[in-house]
Amino acid sequence: PLVGDVNWMNVALTKMDSWLAAISRDHSSKSISRKVIDDRPANVHDRCEYAPDLISQLDTAPTDGICLPPIAQTRYQTPRMVAGSDEASDIVACTLKPLLRYQFPNGLFSNAQWDRLRNVFPHGVCNWSVPGVGQQDTIPWQTYQNAKGHVIYGGKPLGPAPRSTPLS
């Protein structure tokens, strides 16, 4: 799997279900936020996957519930990350750059391997150092429906937020 332990999601969903069931059974007058805190089952806690070979390189062992970024994020990479993309994974279509043989060490590819590589990537390879095709910053506060409730593809800005006025 690209993300790690294949059973993690099943365990997480089962534990979340038991937590939500406990909240649902709580008929006290406590606020919902207090119920979320108080009704958490004892066996529900943060979980991080640690690489045993990397733990041995640390000065101190990680404590339960604390994920150390070098271990938590780099153990299971996506194919795009291996190819040079960052962890954001926010590029849908990458900008291409030409595949140039002089950018690789001499002897890395035989002529036959180079020809095969050029056939696989005839238009170039991803240039992860520049924005993707059509990539833009997030546009906050979008609506995806018109006044009649029909879908607007791509969204439409909502405009300024309404101002709150005190009741008189």
Coordinates of N, CA and C in Angstrom, one line a residue:
P1 N 0.8 -1.2 0.0 CA 0.0 0.0 0.0 C 0.9 1.2 0.0
L2 N 0.4 2.3 -0.6 CA 1.1 3.6 -0.6 C 1.1 4.3 0.7
V3 N 0.1 4.1 1.5 CA -0.1 4.9 2.7 C 0.5 4.1 4.0
G4 N 0.6 2.9 4.0 CA 1.1 2.2 5.1 C 0.3 0.9 5.5
D5 N 0.0 0.7 6.7 CA -0.7 -0.4 7.2 C -2.1 -0.5 6.6
V6 N -2.4 -1.6 5.9 CA -3.7 -1.8 5.2 C -4.8 -1.9 6.2
N7 N -4.6 -2.3 7.4 CA -5.6 -2.5 8.4 C -5.9 -1.3 9.2
W8 N -5.0 -0.3 9.1 CA -5.2 0.9 9.9 C -6.5 1.5 9.8
M9 N -7.1 1.7 8.6 CA -8.3 2.4 8.4 C -9.5 1.6 9.0
N10 N -9.5 0.3 8.9 CA -10.5 -0.5 9.6 C -10.5 -0.3 11.1
V11 N -9.3 -0.3 11.7 CA -9.2 -0.2 13.1 C -9.7 1.2 13.5
A12 N -9.3 2.2 12.7 CA -9.6 3.6 13.0 C -11.1 3.8 12.9
L13 N -11.8 3.3 11.9 CA -13.2 3.4 11.7 C -14.0 2.7 12.8
T14 N -13.5 1.5 13.2 CA -14.2 0.8 14.3 C -14.1 1.6 15.6
K15 N -12.9 2.1 15.9 CA -12.7 2.9 17.1 C -13.6 4.2 17.1
M16 N -13.6 4.8 15.9 CA -14.4 6.1 15.8 C -15.9 5.7 16.0
D17 N -16.3 4.6 15.5 CA -17.7 4.2 15.7 C -18.0 4.0 17.2
S18 N -17.1 3.4 17.9 CA -17.4 3.2 19.4 C -17.4 4.5 20.1
W19 N -16.6 5.4 19.7 CA -16.5 6.7 20.3 C -17.8 7.5 20.0
L20 N -18.3 7.5 18.8 CA -19.5 8.2 18.4 C -20.7 7.5 19.1
A21 N -20.7 6.2 19.3 CA -21.8 5.5 20.0 C -21.8 5.9 21.4
A22 N -20.7 6.1 22.0 CA -20.6 6.5 23.4 C -21.2 7.9 23.6
I23 N -20.9 8.8 22.6 CA -21.4 10.2 22.7 C -22.9 10.1 22.5
S24 N -23.4 9.3 21.6 CA -24.8 9.2 21.3 C -25.6 8.7 22.6
R25 N -25.0 7.8 23.4 CA -25.6 7.3 24.6 C -25.6 8.2 25.7
D26 N -24.7 9.3 25.6 CA -24.6 10.2 26.7 C -25.7 11.2 26.6
H27 N -26.7 11.1 27.5 CA -27.9 12.0 27.6 C -27.8 13.1 28.6
S28 N -26.6 13.3 29.1 CA -26.4 14.4 30.1 C -26.6 15.7 29.4
S29 N -26.5 16.8 30.3 CA -26.7 18.1 29.8 C -25.4 18.8 29.4
K30 N -24.3 18.0 29.3 CA -23.0 18.6 28.9 C -23.1 19.0 27.5
S31 N -22.2 20.0 27.1 CA -22.1 20.4 25.8 C -21.5 19.3 24.9
I32 N -21.8 19.4 23.6 CA -21.3 18.3 22.7 C -19.7 18.2 22.7
S33 N -19.1 19.4 22.9 CA -17.6 19.4 22.9 C -17.1 18.7 24.2
R34 N -17.8 18.9 25.3 CA -17.5 18.2 26.6 C -17.7 16.7 26.4
K35 N -18.8 16.3 25.8 CA -19.1 14.9 25.6 C -18.0 14.2 24.7
V36 N -17.6 14.9 23.7 CA -16.5 14.4 22.8 C -15.3 14.1 23.6
I37 N -14.9 15.0 24.5 CA -13.8 14.8 25.4 C -14.0 13.7 26.4
D38 N -15.1 13.8 27.1 CA -15.3 12.8 28.2 C -15.7 11.4 27.8
D39 N -16.3 11.3 26.6 CA -16.8 9.9 26.2 C -15.8 9.2 25.3
R40 N -14.6 9.7 25.2 CA -13.6 9.0 24.4 C -13.2 7.7 25.1
P41 N -13.3 6.6 24.3 CA -12.9 5.3 24.9 C -11.5 5.3 25.3
A42 N -11.1 4.5 26.3 CA -9.7 4.5 26.8 C -8.8 4.0 25.8
N43 N -9.3 3.1 24.9 CA -8.3 2.5 23.9 C -8.2 3.3 22.6
V44 N -8.8 4.5 22.6 CA -8.6 5.4 21.4 C -7.6 6.5 21.7
H45 N -6.5 6.5 20.9 CA -5.5 7.5 21.1 C -4.8 7.7 19.7
D46 N -4.0 8.7 19.6 CA -3.2 9.0 18.4 C -2.3 7.8 18.1
R47 N -2.2 7.6 16.8 CA -1.3 6.5 16.4 C -0.4 6.9 15.3
C48 N 0.9 6.6 15.4 CA 1.9 6.9 14.4 C 2.5 5.6 14.0
E49 N 2.9 5.5 12.8 CA 3.7 4.3 12.3 C 5.2 4.7 12.4
Y50 N 6.0 3.9 13.0 CA 7.4 4.2 13.1 C 8.2 3.2 12.4
A51 N 9.2 3.6 11.7 CA 10.1 2.7 11.0 C 11.2 2.3 12.0
P52 N 11.2 1.0 12.4 CA 12.2 0.5 13.4 C 13.6 0.9 13.0
D53 N 14.0 0.8 11.8 CA 15.4 1.1 11.4 C 15.7 2.6 11.6
L54 N 14.7 3.5 11.5 CA 14.9 4.9 11.7 C 14.9 5.3 13.2
I55 N 14.1 4.6 14.0 CA 14.1 4.8 15.4 C 15.5 4.6 16.0
S56 N 16.2 3.6 15.5 CA 17.5 3.3 16.1 C 18.5 4.5 15.8
Q57 N 18.2 5.4 14.8 CA 19.0 6.5 14.5 C 18.7 7.7 15.4
L58 N 17.6 7.7 16.1 CA 17.2 8.8 16.9 C 18.0 8.9 18.3
D59 N 18.1 10.0 18.8 CA 18.7 10.2 20.2 C 17.8 9.6 21.2
T60 N 16.5 9.8 21.1 CA 15.5 9.3 22.0 C 14.4 8.6 21.2
A61 N 13.8 7.6 21.8 CA 12.7 7.0 21.2 C 11.5 7.8 21.2
P62 N 10.6 7.8 20.2 CA 9.4 8.6 20.2 C 8.4 8.1 21.3
T63 N 7.7 9.1 21.8 CA 6.7 8.7 22.8 C 5.3 8.5 22.2
D64 N 4.5 7.7 22.8 CA 3.2 7.4 22.2 C 2.4 8.7 21.9
G65 N 1.8 8.7 20.7 CA 1.0 9.9 20.3 C 1.7 11.0 19.7
I66 N 3.1 10.9 19.6 CA 3.8 12.0 19.0 C 4.5 11.5 17.7
C67 N 4.1 12.1 16.6 CA 4.7 11.7 15.3 C 5.9 12.6 15.0
L68 N 7.0 12.0 14.7 CA 8.2 12.8 14.3 C 8.1 12.9 12.8
P69 N 8.1 14.2 12.3 CA 8.0 14.4 10.9 C 8.9 13.5 10.0
P70 N 10.2 13.4 10.2 CA 11.0 12.6 9.3 C 10.5 11.2 9.2
I71 N 10.0 10.6 10.3 CA 9.5 9.2 10.3 C 8.1 9.1 9.8
A72 N 7.2 10.0 10.3 CA 5.8 9.9 10.0 C 5.5 10.2 8.5
Q73 N 6.3 11.1 7.8 CA 5.9 11.5 6.5 C 6.8 10.8 5.4
T74 N 8.0 10.4 5.7 CA 8.8 10.0 4.6 C 8.9 8.5 4.4
R75 N 8.3 7.7 5.3 CA 8.4 6.3 5.2 C 7.6 5.7 4.0
Y76 N 6.4 6.2 3.8 CA 5.6 5.7 2.7 C 5.4 6.9 1.8
Q77 N 6.1 6.9 0.7 CA 6.0 8.0 -0.3 C 5.1 7.5 -1.5
T78 N 4.5 8.5 -2.1 CA 3.7 8.2 -3.3 C 4.7 8.2 -4.5
P79 N 4.2 7.6 -5.6 CA 5.1 7.6 -6.8 C 5.5 9.0 -7.2
R80 N 4.6 9.9 -7.1 CA 4.9 11.3 -7.5 C 6.0 11.9 -6.6
M81 N 6.0 11.6 -5.3 CA 7.0 12.1 -4.4 C 8.4 11.5 -4.7
V82 N 8.4 10.2 -5.1 CA 9.7 9.6 -5.5 C 10.2 10.2 -6.8
A83 N 9.3 10.7 -7.6 CA 9.7 11.3 -8.9 C 10.1 12.8 -8.7
G84 N 9.9 13.3 -7.5 CA 10.4 14.7 -7.2 C 9.3 15.7 -6.7
S85 N 8.0 15.3 -6.7 CA 7.0 16.1 -6.2 C 7.1 16.3 -4.7
D86 N 6.4 17.3 -4.2 CA 6.4 17.5 -2.8 C 5.2 16.8 -2.1
E87 N 5.1 16.9 -0.8 CA 4.1 16.3 0.0 C 2.7 16.9 -0.2
A88 N 2.6 18.1 -0.8 CA 1.3 18.7 -0.9 C 0.4 18.0 -1.9
S89 N 1.0 17.4 -2.9 CA 0.2 16.6 -3.9 C -0.9 17.4 -4.5
D90 N -0.7 18.7 -4.7 CA -1.7 19.6 -5.2 C -1.6 19.9 -6.7
I91 N -0.8 19.2 -7.4 CA -0.6 19.4 -8.9 C -1.4 18.2 -9.6
V92 N -2.4 18.6 -10.3 CA -3.2 17.6 -11.1 C -2.4 17.2 -12.4
A93 N -2.0 18.2 -13.1 CA -1.2 18.0 -14.4 C 0.1 18.8 -14.3
C94 N 1.2 18.1 -14.3 CA 2.5 18.8 -14.1 C 2.9 19.5 -15.4
T95 N 3.7 20.5 -15.3 CA 4.3 21.2 -16.4 C 5.5 20.3 -16.8
L96 N 5.6 20.1 -18.1 CA 6.6 19.2 -18.6 C 7.9 19.9 -19.0
K97 N 9.0 19.2 -18.9 CA 10.3 19.7 -19.3 C 10.9 18.7 -20.3
P98 N 11.7 19.1 -21.2 CA 12.3 18.1 -22.1 C 13.2 17.1 -21.4
L99 N 13.2 15.9 -21.9 CA 14.1 14.8 -21.4 C 15.4 15.0 -22.1
L100 N 16.5 15.5 -21.4 CA 17.8 15.8 -22.0 C 18.8 14.9 -21.4
R101 N 19.5 14.2 -22.3 CA 20.5 13.2 -21.9 C 21.7 13.8 -21.1
Y102 N 22.1 15.1 -21.5 CA 23.2 15.6 -20.8 C 23.0 15.9 -19.3
Q103 N 21.7 15.9 -18.9 CA 21.4 16.1 -17.5 C 21.6 14.9 -16.6
F104 N 22.0 13.8 -17.2 CA 22.2 12.5 -16.5 C 23.7 12.2 -16.6
P105 N 24.2 11.5 -15.6 CA 25.6 11.1 -15.7 C 25.9 10.2 -16.9
N106 N 27.1 10.4 -17.5 CA 27.5 9.5 -18.6 C 27.5 8.1 -18.2
G107 N 26.9 7.3 -19.1 CA 26.9 5.8 -18.8 C 25.7 5.4 -18.0
L108 N 24.9 6.3 -17.5 CA 23.7 5.9 -16.7 C 22.7 5.1 -17.6
F109 N 22.5 5.5 -18.8 CA 21.7 4.8 -19.7 C 22.4 4.3 -21.0
S110 N 22.2 3.1 -21.4 CA 22.7 2.7 -22.7 C 21.9 3.4 -23.8
N111 N 22.4 3.4 -25.0 CA 21.6 4.0 -26.1 C 20.2 3.4 -26.2
A112 N 20.1 2.1 -26.1 CA 18.8 1.4 -26.2 C 17.9 1.8 -25.0
Q113 N 18.5 1.9 -23.8 CA 17.6 2.4 -22.7 C 17.2 3.8 -22.9
W114 N 18.1 4.7 -23.4 CA 17.7 6.1 -23.6 C 16.6 6.2 -24.6
D115 N 16.7 5.4 -25.7 CA 15.6 5.4 -26.7 C 14.3 4.9 -26.2
R116 N 14.4 3.9 -25.3 CA 13.1 3.4 -24.7 C 12.5 4.5 -23.8
L117 N 13.4 5.2 -23.0 CA 12.9 6.2 -22.1 C 12.3 7.4 -22.9
R118 N 12.9 7.8 -24.0 CA 12.3 8.8 -24.9 C 11.0 8.4 -25.5
N119 N 10.8 7.1 -25.8 CA 9.6 6.6 -26.3 C 8.5 6.6 -25.2
V120 N 8.8 6.3 -24.0 CA 7.9 6.3 -22.9 C 7.4 7.7 -22.6
F121 N 8.3 8.7 -22.6 CA 8.1 10.1 -22.3 C 8.4 11.0 -23.5
P122 N 7.6 10.9 -24.6 CA 7.9 11.6 -25.8 C 7.7 13.1 -25.7
H123 N 6.9 13.6 -24.7 CA 6.7 15.0 -24.6 C 7.4 15.6 -23.4
G124 N 8.2 14.8 -22.7 CA 9.0 15.3 -21.6 C 8.6 14.6 -20.3
V125 N 9.2 15.1 -19.2 CA 8.9 14.6 -17.9 C 8.4 15.8 -17.0
C126 N 7.9 15.5 -15.8 CA 7.3 16.5 -15.0 C 8.4 17.4 -14.4
N127 N 8.2 18.7 -14.4 CA 9.1 19.7 -13.8 C 8.4 20.1 -12.5
W128 N 8.8 19.4 -11.4 CA 8.1 19.7 -10.1 C 8.6 21.0 -9.5
S129 N 9.5 21.7 -10.1 CA 10.0 23.0 -9.6 C 9.1 24.2 -10.0
V130 N 8.2 24.0 -10.9 CA 7.3 25.0 -11.3 C 5.8 24.6 -11.1
P131 N 4.9 25.6 -11.0 CA 3.5 25.3 -10.8 C 3.0 24.3 -11.9
G132 N 2.0 23.6 -11.6 CA 1.4 22.7 -12.6 C 0.6 23.4 -13.6
V133 N 0.1 22.7 -14.6 CA -0.7 23.3 -15.7 C -2.0 23.8 -15.1
G134 N -2.3 25.1 -15.2 CA -3.5 25.7 -14.7 C -3.6 25.8 -13.2
Q135 N -2.5 25.5 -12.5 CA -2.5 25.5 -11.0 C -2.6 27.0 -10.5
Q136 N -3.4 27.2 -9.5 CA -3.6 28.5 -9.0 C -3.8 28.4 -7.5
D137 N -3.7 29.5 -6.8 CA -4.0 29.5 -5.3 C -5.4 29.2 -5.1
T138 N -5.7 28.7 -3.9 CA -7.1 28.4 -3.5 C -7.9 29.6 -3.5
I139 N -9.1 29.5 -4.0 CA -10.1 30.7 -4.0 C -11.1 30.4 -2.9
P140 N -11.0 31.1 -1.8 CA -11.9 30.7 -0.7 C -13.4 31.2 -0.9
W141 N -14.3 30.6 -0.2 CA -15.7 31.0 -0.2 C -16.3 30.9 -1.6
Q142 N -16.3 29.7 -2.1 CA -16.9 29.5 -3.4 C -18.3 28.9 -3.2
T143 N -19.1 29.1 -4.2 CA -20.4 28.4 -4.3 C -20.4 27.6 -5.6
Y144 N -21.0 26.5 -5.6 CA -21.0 25.6 -6.7 C -22.5 25.4 -7.2
Q145 N -23.4 26.4 -6.9 CA -24.8 26.3 -7.3 C -25.2 27.8 -7.7
N146 N -26.1 27.8 -8.7 CA -26.6 29.1 -9.0 C -27.9 29.3 -8.1
A147 N -28.6 30.4 -8.3 CA -29.8 30.7 -7.5 C -30.9 29.7 -7.6
K148 N -30.9 28.9 -8.8 CA -31.9 27.9 -8.9 C -31.4 26.5 -8.4
G149 N -30.2 26.5 -7.9 CA -29.7 25.2 -7.3 C -29.0 24.4 -8.3
H150 N -28.8 24.9 -9.6 CA -28.0 24.1 -10.6 C -26.5 24.3 -10.4
V151 N -25.8 23.2 -10.7 CA -24.4 23.2 -10.5 C -23.6 24.2 -11.4
I152 N -22.7 24.9 -10.8 CA -21.8 25.8 -11.5 C -20.4 25.1 -11.5
Y153 N -19.9 24.7 -12.6 CA -18.6 24.0 -12.6 C -17.5 25.1 -12.5
G154 N -16.6 24.8 -11.6 CA -15.5 25.7 -11.4 C -15.7 26.7 -10.2
G155 N -17.0 26.8 -9.9 CA -17.3 27.7 -8.7 C -17.5 29.1 -9.1
K156 N -18.0 29.9 -8.2 CA -18.3 31.3 -8.4 C -18.0 32.0 -7.0
P157 N -17.2 33.0 -6.9 CA -16.9 33.6 -5.6 C -18.2 34.1 -5.0
L158 N -18.3 34.0 -3.7 CA -19.5 34.3 -2.9 C -19.6 35.9 -2.7
G159 N -18.5 36.5 -2.7 CA -18.5 38.0 -2.4 C -18.2 38.2 -0.9
P160 N -18.3 39.4 -0.5 CA -17.9 39.7 0.9 C -18.8 39.0 1.9
A161 N -18.3 38.6 3.0 CA -19.1 38.0 4.1 C -20.1 39.0 4.6
P162 N -21.3 38.6 5.0 CA -22.2 39.5 5.6 C -21.7 40.0 6.9
R163 N -22.1 41.3 7.3 CA -21.7 41.9 8.5 C -22.7 41.6 9.6
S164 N -22.2 41.3 10.7 CA -23.1 41.0 11.9 C -23.6 42.3 12.5
T165 N -24.8 42.3 12.9 CA -25.3 43.5 13.6 C -26.0 43.0 14.9
P166 N -25.9 43.7 16.0 CA -26.5 43.3 17.2 C -28.0 43.4 17.1
L167 N -28.7 42.5 17.8 CA -30.2 42.6 17.9 C -30.6 43.8 18.8
S168 N -31.6 44.5 18.4 CA -32.0 45.6 19.2 C -33.3 45.3 20.0

